[in-house]
Coordinates of C-alpha atoms in Angstrom, one line a residue:
M1138 CA 0.0 0.0 0.0
I1139 CA 1.1 3.6 -0.7
P1140 CA 0.0 5.8 2.3
V1141 CA -1.4 9.1 1.1
Q1142 CA 0.7 12.1 2.0
G1143 CA -0.5 15.4 3.3
V1144 CA -3.8 14.3 4.8
E1145 CA -2.9 13.8 8.5
N1146 CA -5.8 14.7 10.8
Q1147 CA -8.0 15.7 7.9
K1148 CA -11.5 14.6 7.5
I1149 CA -11.8 13.1 4.0
A1150 CA -14.8 11.6 2.3
V1151 CA -14.7 8.7 -0.2
L1152 CA -17.5 8.1 -2.7
G1153 CA -17.8 4.7 -4.3
L1154 CA -16.7 1.6 -2.4
G1155 CA -15.6 -0.8 -5.1
R1156 CA -12.1 -2.1 -5.4
S1157 CA -10.4 1.3 -5.9
G1158 CA -12.7 3.0 -3.3
R1159 CA -11.8 0.6 -0.5
A1160 CA -8.1 0.7 -1.4
T1161 CA -8.3 4.6 -1.4
A1162 CA -10.0 4.6 2.0
A1163 CA -7.3 2.3 3.4
A1164 CA -4.4 4.4 1.9
L1165 CA -6.0 7.6 3.3
A1166 CA -6.3 6.1 6.8
A1167 CA -2.7 4.9 6.6
G1168 CA -1.7 8.5 5.9
G1169 CA -3.5 9.6 9.1
A1170 CA -6.8 10.9 7.6
Q1171 CA -10.2 10.5 9.3
V1172 CA -12.1 8.7 6.5
I1173 CA -15.9 8.7 6.0
A1174 CA -17.4 6.8 3.1
W1175 CA -20.5 6.4 1.0
D1176 CA -21.8 4.3 -1.8
D1177 CA -25.2 4.2 -3.5
G1178 CA -25.5 0.4 -3.1
V1179 CA -27.0 -0.8 0.1
D1180 CA -25.1 -4.2 0.0
T1181 CA -21.8 -2.4 -0.9
R1182 CA -22.2 -0.1 2.1
A1183 CA -22.9 -3.0 4.4
A1184 CA -19.9 -4.9 3.2
A1185 CA -17.6 -1.9 3.6
E1186 CA -19.0 -1.2 7.1
A1187 CA -18.3 -4.8 8.0
E1188 CA -14.7 -4.2 7.0
G1189 CA -14.5 -1.3 9.5
L1190 CA -15.2 1.7 7.3
T1191 CA -17.3 4.6 8.7
I1192 CA -20.3 4.9 6.5
V1193 CA -21.9 8.4 6.4
D1194 CA -24.7 9.6 4.2
L1195 CA -23.1 12.2 2.0
T1196 CA -26.4 13.2 0.4
R1197 CA -27.1 15.1 3.6
D1198 CA -25.6 18.6 4.1
A1199 CA -25.2 18.0 7.9
N1200 CA -22.6 15.3 7.3
W1201 CA -20.2 17.6 5.4
H1202 CA -19.0 19.6 8.4
G1203 CA -15.2 19.6 8.5
V1204 CA -14.7 17.6 5.2
T1205 CA -11.6 18.9 3.4
A1206 CA -11.8 16.7 0.2
L1207 CA -14.0 14.2 -1.6
I1208 CA -12.2 11.3 -3.3
T1209 CA -14.4 9.7 -6.0
S1210 CA -14.2 6.4 -7.8
P1211 CA -13.5 6.7 -11.6
G1212 CA -16.8 5.2 -12.7
I1213 CA -18.9 8.0 -11.1
P1214 CA -19.8 10.9 -13.4
H1215 CA -18.7 14.3 -12.1
L1216 CA -19.9 16.5 -15.0
Y1217 CA -21.5 14.8 -17.9
P1218 CA -24.1 13.5 -18.6
R1219 CA -24.9 15.0 -15.1
P1220 CA -22.9 15.1 -11.9
H1221 CA -23.5 12.5 -9.2
P1222 CA -25.5 14.3 -6.5
V1223 CA -22.7 13.9 -3.9
I1224 CA -20.1 15.4 -6.3
A1225 CA -22.5 18.2 -7.1
K1226 CA -22.9 18.8 -3.4
A1227 CA -19.1 18.9 -2.9
C1228 CA -18.7 21.4 -5.7
A1229 CA -21.5 23.6 -4.2
L1230 CA -19.8 23.5 -0.8
G1231 CA -16.3 24.3 -2.2
V1232 CA -14.9 20.9 -1.2
P1233 CA -12.1 19.8 -3.7
V1234 CA -12.8 16.6 -5.6
D1235 CA -10.0 14.2 -6.6
N1236 CA -9.5 10.5 -7.3
D1237 CA -7.0 7.8 -6.4
I1238 CA -4.7 8.7 -9.4
G1239 CA -4.3 12.2 -8.1
L1240 CA -3.5 10.9 -4.6
F1241 CA -1.0 8.4 -6.0
F1242 CA 1.0 11.1 -7.9
R1243 CA 1.2 13.3 -4.9
S1244 CA 2.2 10.5 -2.6
Y1245 CA 4.5 8.1 -4.6
A1246 CA 7.7 10.0 -4.0
T1247 CA 9.0 9.9 -0.4
P1248 CA 12.1 11.1 1.5
D1249 CA 13.5 7.5 1.2
W1250 CA 14.2 8.3 -2.5
E1251 CA 17.2 10.4 -1.4
G1252 CA 19.1 7.2 -0.6
F1253 CA 18.4 5.6 -4.0
D1254 CA 21.0 5.3 -6.6
C1255 CA 18.4 5.5 -9.4
A1256 CA 15.1 7.4 -8.8
P1257 CA 12.0 5.4 -9.5
K1258 CA 10.0 6.4 -12.6
V1259 CA 6.3 6.3 -13.7
I1260 CA 5.2 5.4 -17.2
A1261 CA 1.6 6.3 -17.8
V1262 CA -0.4 5.0 -20.8
T1263 CA -3.7 6.4 -22.1
G1264 CA -5.6 6.3 -25.4
S1265 CA -8.7 4.7 -26.8
N1266 CA -7.5 1.3 -28.0
G1267 CA -4.5 -0.8 -27.2
K1268 CA -3.6 0.9 -23.9
S1269 CA -4.0 -2.3 -21.8
T1270 CA -1.8 -4.3 -24.2
T1271 CA 0.8 -1.5 -24.4
T1272 CA 0.9 -1.2 -20.6
A1273 CA 1.3 -5.0 -20.1
L1274 CA 3.9 -5.1 -22.9
I1275 CA 6.0 -2.3 -21.3
H1276 CA 5.8 -4.1 -17.9
H1277 CA 6.8 -7.4 -19.6
I1278 CA 9.8 -5.9 -21.3
L1279 CA 11.0 -4.3 -18.1
Q1280 CA 10.6 -7.6 -16.3
E1281 CA 12.5 -9.5 -19.0
C1282 CA 15.3 -6.9 -18.9
G1283 CA 15.7 -7.3 -15.1
R1284 CA 14.3 -3.9 -14.1
P1285 CA 12.2 -3.7 -10.9
T1286 CA 8.6 -2.9 -12.0
Q1287 CA 5.0 -2.9 -11.0
M1288 CA 1.9 -2.5 -13.1
G1289 CA -1.4 -1.0 -12.0
G1290 CA -4.2 1.6 -12.6
N1291 CA -6.9 0.6 -15.0
I1292 CA -5.3 -2.8 -15.3
G1293 CA -4.2 -5.2 -12.5
T1294 CA -3.6 -3.5 -9.1
G1295 CA -5.2 -0.3 -8.0
V1296 CA -2.6 2.5 -7.8
L1297 CA -2.8 2.9 -4.1
S1298 CA -2.5 -0.8 -3.5
L1299 CA 0.9 -0.9 -5.2
E1300 CA 4.0 -1.3 -3.0
P1301 CA 6.1 1.7 -2.1
A1302 CA 8.9 2.3 -4.6
I1303 CA 12.3 0.6 -4.5
D1304 CA 15.6 1.8 -6.0
G1305 CA 15.4 2.0 -9.8
E1306 CA 11.8 0.8 -10.1
V1307 CA 9.5 1.7 -13.0
V1308 CA 5.8 1.7 -12.3
V1309 CA 3.6 1.3 -15.4
L1310 CA 0.1 2.6 -15.2
E1311 CA -2.8 2.3 -17.6
L1312 CA -5.0 5.4 -17.2
S1313 CA -8.5 5.7 -18.7
S1314 CA -10.1 9.0 -19.6
Y1315 CA -12.3 8.6 -16.4
Q1316 CA -9.1 8.6 -14.4
T1317 CA -7.1 11.4 -16.1
D1318 CA -10.2 13.7 -16.3
L1319 CA -10.4 14.4 -12.6
A1320 CA -7.0 13.7 -11.1
R1321 CA -5.6 16.9 -9.5
A1322 CA -2.0 15.7 -9.8
L1323 CA -0.6 14.0 -13.0
T1324 CA 3.2 13.8 -13.1
P1325 CA 4.5 10.8 -15.0
D1326 CA 8.1 10.6 -16.2
V1327 CA 6.9 9.1 -19.5
A1328 CA 3.4 9.6 -20.9
V1329 CA 2.1 7.5 -23.7
F1330 CA -0.9 8.3 -26.0
T1331 CA -1.8 5.4 -28.2
N1332 CA -4.6 6.6 -30.4
L1333 CA -8.1 8.2 -30.3
S1334 CA -11.5 7.0 -31.5
P1335 CA -15.0 7.9 -30.3
D1336 CA -15.8 6.3 -27.0
H1337 CA -17.4 7.3 -23.7
L1338 CA -18.8 10.4 -25.4
D1339 CA -21.7 10.8 -23.1
R1340 CA -19.4 10.9 -20.1
H1341 CA -17.2 13.6 -21.6
G1342 CA -19.8 15.7 -23.4
G1343 CA -18.5 14.7 -26.9
L1344 CA -15.3 13.9 -28.7
G1345 CA -13.6 17.2 -27.8
G1346 CA -14.2 16.5 -24.1
Y1347 CA -13.0 13.0 -24.4
F1348 CA -9.7 14.1 -26.1
A1349 CA -9.3 16.9 -23.5
A1350 CA -9.5 14.3 -20.7
K1351 CA -6.6 12.3 -22.4
R1352 CA -4.7 15.5 -23.1
R1353 CA -4.5 16.4 -19.4
L1354 CA -1.9 13.6 -18.9
F1355 CA 0.4 15.7 -21.1
A1356 CA -0.7 19.3 -20.5
E1357 CA -1.0 18.9 -16.8
G1358 CA 1.6 16.3 -16.3
G1359 CA 4.5 17.8 -18.1
P1360 CA 6.3 14.4 -18.7
D1361 CA 10.0 14.3 -19.4
R1362 CA 9.2 12.3 -22.5
A1363 CA 5.9 12.0 -24.4
V1364 CA 5.2 9.0 -26.7
I1365 CA 2.4 10.0 -29.0
G1366 CA 0.6 8.1 -31.7
V1367 CA 0.1 10.4 -34.7
D1368 CA -2.1 8.4 -37.0
E1369 CA -5.1 10.5 -36.0
P1370 CA -5.5 14.3 -36.1
E1371 CA -5.7 14.6 -32.3
G1372 CA -2.4 12.8 -31.8
L1373 CA -0.7 14.9 -34.4
Y1374 CA -2.0 18.0 -32.8
L1375 CA -0.9 16.9 -29.3
A1376 CA 2.6 16.1 -30.6
G1377 CA 2.8 19.5 -32.1
Q1378 CA 1.7 21.1 -28.8
M1379 CA 4.3 19.2 -26.8
Q1380 CA 7.3 19.9 -29.1
M1381 CA 9.4 23.0 -29.0
G1382 CA 10.7 22.4 -32.5
P1383 CA 11.1 19.7 -35.2
A1384 CA 14.2 18.3 -33.5
D1385 CA 12.9 18.2 -30.0
D1386 CA 13.4 14.6 -28.9
R1387 CA 11.3 14.9 -25.8
V1388 CA 8.4 13.8 -28.0
I1389 CA 8.6 10.4 -29.7
R1390 CA 6.2 10.1 -32.5
V1391 CA 4.6 6.7 -33.2
S1392 CA 2.8 5.4 -36.2
A1393 CA 1.4 2.0 -37.3
G1394 CA 1.4 2.6 -41.1
Q1395 CA 3.4 5.5 -42.3
K1396 CA 7.1 6.4 -42.3
L1397 CA 7.7 9.4 -40.1
D1398 CA 10.2 11.9 -41.4
G1399 CA 12.0 14.8 -39.8
P1400 CA 14.9 15.4 -37.5
G1401 CA 13.1 14.3 -34.3
W1402 CA 12.7 10.9 -32.6
S1403 CA 10.1 8.5 -34.2
V1404 CA 9.2 4.9 -34.1
F1405 CA 6.9 3.4 -36.8
A1406 CA 5.8 0.1 -38.3
R1407 CA 5.4 -0.6 -42.0
K1408 CA 4.9 -4.0 -43.7
G1409 CA 5.6 -5.8 -40.4
F1410 CA 8.9 -4.0 -39.5
L1411 CA 9.4 -1.6 -36.6
S1412 CA 11.9 1.2 -37.3
E1413 CA 13.4 3.7 -34.9
Y1414 CA 14.7 7.0 -36.3
R1415 CA 16.6 9.7 -34.5
K1416 CA 18.0 12.9 -36.0
G1417 CA 17.1 11.7 -39.5
R1418 CA 18.9 8.3 -39.3
Q1419 CA 17.7 4.8 -38.6
A1420 CA 18.7 3.6 -35.1
A1421 CA 17.1 0.2 -35.1
S1422 CA 14.8 -2.2 -36.9
I1423 CA 12.8 -5.2 -35.7
D1424 CA 10.8 -7.8 -37.7
L1425 CA 7.4 -8.0 -36.0
R1426 CA 5.9 -10.6 -38.3
E1427 CA 7.0 -13.6 -36.3
V1428 CA 6.0 -12.1 -32.9
T1429 CA 3.0 -14.3 -32.3
G1430 CA 1.8 -12.4 -29.2
L1431 CA 1.4 -9.2 -31.3
P1432 CA -0.6 -10.0 -34.4
G1433 CA -1.9 -7.3 -36.8
A1434 CA -1.3 -3.7 -37.5
H1435 CA -3.0 -2.5 -34.3
N1436 CA -0.7 -4.6 -32.2
H1437 CA 2.3 -3.3 -34.2
Q1438 CA 1.2 0.1 -33.1
N1439 CA 1.2 -1.2 -29.5
A1440 CA 4.7 -2.6 -30.0
C1441 CA 5.9 0.8 -31.3
A1442 CA 4.5 2.7 -28.4
A1443 CA 5.9 0.1 -25.9
Y1444 CA 9.3 0.1 -27.6
A1445 CA 9.4 3.9 -27.5
A1446 CA 8.5 4.1 -23.8
C1447 CA 11.2 1.5 -23.0
R1448 CA 13.8 3.3 -25.0
A1449 CA 12.9 6.5 -23.1
V1450 CA 13.9 4.8 -19.8
G1451 CA 17.2 3.5 -21.2
L1452 CA 16.6 0.0 -22.6
A1453 CA 18.5 -1.2 -25.7
P1454 CA 16.8 -2.2 -28.9
R1455 CA 18.0 -5.8 -28.8
Q1456 CA 16.8 -6.2 -25.2
I1457 CA 13.3 -5.0 -26.2
E1458 CA 13.3 -7.2 -29.3
A1459 CA 14.0 -10.3 -27.3
A1460 CA 11.3 -9.5 -24.8
F1461 CA 8.7 -9.1 -27.7
H1462 CA 9.1 -12.8 -28.5
T1463 CA 8.3 -13.9 -25.0
F1464 CA 5.1 -11.8 -24.7
S1465 CA 2.0 -14.0 -24.9
G1466 CA -0.6 -11.2 -25.2
L1467 CA -3.4 -10.3 -22.9
P1468 CA -6.6 -12.3 -22.4
H1469 CA -9.5 -11.0 -24.6
R1470 CA -7.2 -8.9 -26.8
S1471 CA -6.3 -10.8 -30.0
Q1472 CA -5.6 -13.8 -27.8
T1473 CA -5.1 -17.1 -29.6
V1474 CA -6.9 -19.5 -27.4
A1475 CA -6.5 -22.7 -29.5
E1476 CA -5.6 -24.1 -32.9
I1477 CA -7.8 -27.1 -33.7
G1478 CA -7.6 -29.0 -37.0
G1479 CA -5.8 -26.1 -38.7
V1480 CA -8.4 -23.5 -37.5
R1481 CA -7.2 -20.7 -35.2
Y1482 CA -9.6 -19.5 -32.5
V1483 CA -9.0 -15.9 -31.4
N1484 CA -10.6 -14.1 -28.4
D1485 CA -10.8 -10.4 -28.9
S1486 CA -13.8 -9.8 -26.6
K1487 CA -12.2 -6.4 -25.6
A1488 CA -13.1 -5.2 -29.2
T1489 CA -16.2 -3.5 -27.8
N1490 CA -16.3 -0.7 -30.4
V1491 CA -16.1 -0.4 -34.2
D1492 CA -12.5 0.9 -34.3
A1493 CA -11.2 -2.0 -32.2
A1494 CA -13.2 -4.5 -34.2
A1495 CA -11.8 -3.1 -37.5
K1496 CA -8.2 -3.6 -36.2
A1497 CA -9.0 -7.1 -35.2
L1498 CA -10.5 -7.9 -38.7
Q1499 CA -7.4 -6.4 -40.4
A1500 CA -5.1 -8.8 -38.4
F1501 CA -6.4 -12.0 -40.0
E1502 CA -7.6 -13.5 -43.3
R1503 CA -10.4 -16.0 -43.9
I1504 CA -12.4 -15.0 -40.8
R1505 CA -15.4 -16.7 -39.3
W1506 CA -16.5 -13.6 -37.4
I1507 CA -18.5 -13.8 -34.1
A1508 CA -20.0 -10.3 -33.5
G1509 CA -22.8 -8.6 -31.7
G1510 CA -24.0 -7.7 -28.2
M1511 CA -25.2 -4.3 -27.1
G1512 CA -24.3 -2.2 -30.1
K1513 CA -23.1 1.4 -29.9
D1514 CA -24.3 4.5 -31.7
G1515 CA -23.5 4.4 -35.4
G1516 CA -23.8 0.7 -35.9
I1517 CA -21.1 -1.2 -37.8
S1518 CA -21.2 0.5 -41.2
L1519 CA -17.6 1.7 -40.8
L1520 CA -16.5 -1.9 -40.9
A1521 CA -17.5 -2.3 -44.6
P1522 CA -13.9 -1.9 -46.0
H1523 CA -12.8 -4.9 -43.9
L1524 CA -15.6 -7.3 -44.7
D1525 CA -13.8 -8.8 -47.7
R1526 CA -11.8 -10.8 -45.1
V1527 CA -14.9 -12.3 -43.5
S1528 CA -16.0 -15.7 -44.9
K1529 CA -19.1 -15.6 -42.7
A1530 CA -20.4 -13.6 -39.7
Y1531 CA -22.2 -15.3 -36.8
L1532 CA -24.3 -12.7 -35.0
I1533 CA -25.3 -12.8 -31.3
G1534 CA -27.0 -10.7 -28.7
H1535 CA -29.3 -7.7 -28.6
S1536 CA -28.0 -6.0 -31.8
A1537 CA -27.7 -9.2 -33.9
R1538 CA -30.5 -8.2 -36.3
D1539 CA -29.3 -4.6 -36.6
F1540 CA -25.8 -5.8 -37.5
A1541 CA -27.3 -8.2 -40.1
L1542 CA -29.0 -5.3 -41.9
E1543 CA -25.6 -3.6 -42.3
L1544 CA -23.6 -6.6 -43.6
G1545 CA -25.0 -6.5 -47.1
A1546 CA -23.7 -9.3 -49.3
T1547 CA -21.3 -10.6 -46.6
P1548 CA -22.5 -14.1 -45.6
H1549 CA -24.0 -14.0 -42.2
E1550 CA -26.4 -15.8 -39.8
V1551 CA -28.2 -14.6 -36.7
V1552 CA -27.5 -17.3 -34.2
G1553 CA -28.3 -15.5 -30.9
T1554 CA -26.0 -17.1 -28.4
M1555 CA -22.3 -17.7 -28.1
E1556 CA -22.9 -21.4 -27.8
E1557 CA -24.5 -21.5 -31.2
A1558 CA -22.0 -19.1 -32.8
V1559 CA -19.0 -21.3 -31.7
A1560 CA -20.8 -24.5 -32.8
R1561 CA -21.7 -23.1 -36.2
A1562 CA -18.4 -21.5 -36.9
S1563 CA -16.4 -24.5 -35.9
A1564 CA -18.6 -26.8 -38.0
E1565 CA -18.2 -24.7 -41.1
A1566 CA -14.5 -23.6 -40.7
Q1567 CA -11.8 -25.0 -43.0
P1568 CA -8.1 -25.4 -42.2
G1569 CA -6.5 -22.0 -42.5
D1570 CA -9.6 -20.1 -41.3
T1571 CA -9.7 -18.0 -38.1
V1572 CA -12.7 -18.0 -35.8
L1573 CA -12.6 -14.5 -34.4
L1574 CA -14.6 -13.1 -31.5
A1575 CA -14.5 -9.4 -32.1
P1576 CA -18.0 -8.2 -31.1
A1577 CA -17.9 -4.5 -32.0
A1578 CA -20.4 -4.1 -29.1
A1579 CA -20.6 -4.0 -25.4
S1580 CA -21.4 -7.2 -23.5
F1581 CA -24.0 -6.1 -21.0
D1582 CA -27.0 -7.7 -22.8
Q1583 CA -25.7 -11.2 -22.1
Y1584 CA -22.7 -10.9 -19.8
S1585 CA -21.6 -8.8 -16.9
N1586 CA -18.5 -7.6 -18.7
F1587 CA -16.3 -8.3 -21.7
E1588 CA -14.1 -10.6 -19.7
K1589 CA -17.0 -13.0 -18.9
R1590 CA -17.9 -13.0 -22.6
G1591 CA -14.3 -13.9 -23.6
E1592 CA -14.0 -16.5 -20.9
H1593 CA -17.2 -18.2 -22.2
F1594 CA -15.9 -18.2 -25.8
A1595 CA -12.6 -19.7 -24.6
A1596 CA -14.4 -22.4 -22.6
L1597 CA -16.5 -23.4 -25.5
V1598 CA -13.4 -23.6 -27.7
E1599 CA -11.7 -25.7 -25.1
A1600 CA -14.6 -28.1 -25.1
L1601 CA -14.1 -28.6 -28.8
K1602 CA -10.8 -30.2 -28.2
G1603 CA -12.6 -33.0 -26.3
G1604 CA -14.9 -33.5 -29.3

């Protein structure tokens, strides 16, 4: 645990008592704060109270006397589409609102660091797609190269549940827009922006607000090095804002499909090869085509971003290349779960929007595509350029019939359930085909989250081996 600094003898309220909320309450208490807490869920409140937390109804004005800060969990809206009533009350009373990310950044460094030979560093990764894989890949590379490292944030361990820093350690954090939007302190040593595509627009009041939440990691954080994907206009704009001039190598530009020119520092992938350029000259090249844990152009972008971040903390190209080959990928993200009779089964349940599904479709040929669920605004019409790779689509869930109307001449079948989709796809697949779960939709119509959906797919595929 990382005790929160600067809160001794203060009365601090915590809103939301899920994993991060309970960890936040414990870290505040360890820092000497008097913690009161609230959650909208009756059962959640009861469970937290049984663990020793002081539950106070923060919807009542009388309970705010002496409160100096409100710490909220990331899933609770603070502005759009409308503020949670407790957050609105805090704002009306002039009580500062923060989250666990802000507390982490103001508490991670301690006086113990003065005795370290090498100061610990924080690499923070944000973006729309690929940030989990990029975060895990950076963490894996650091481990393989013998660097002390921890991983947390939106993946793995909550930030305040991480262990205090040790000499030379690198903490790698995945940060969502929900986390960067509100944090009052953001001070990473290396900040990574993977890409931007429309997502969570209701929470941020539109695409501009969504990008602004991501941008805070750079504008507020002032990282020593910024690794920025420039394949979208927003990334290109952000890179330009961060650079003092064309040769400013504090910004490392990243691309997954174009050669990047200029005198600065860039890392890009083309035709399966990663290239690093500095001061107009090539510094390294890596063949990504045989890196089985990173299939497809979207994973090549993740590889470029992770490579750049690791170079920014001093790792050598050959070290990074060797670590690429031992990376097995993340569950539910272009994860090969089996190969049966020459048919590859890939779980990309995390592809919950059209952009992520497009990248999954581009990674394979001869696809038996399992798609559907709780569709998002705009449908799947933007996937039309990639449907020539689809031998047949098997549509499940709430939006199955809506998706069917948009598939045109692409062979498809509304099957309804994952069981039927896997059964039909496996029965019809030929050697060389890929059965790909890339839903282009949320899971909430049939599953509690995308992980459960992916686990169900993997279990059904595993059962095929016994057949």
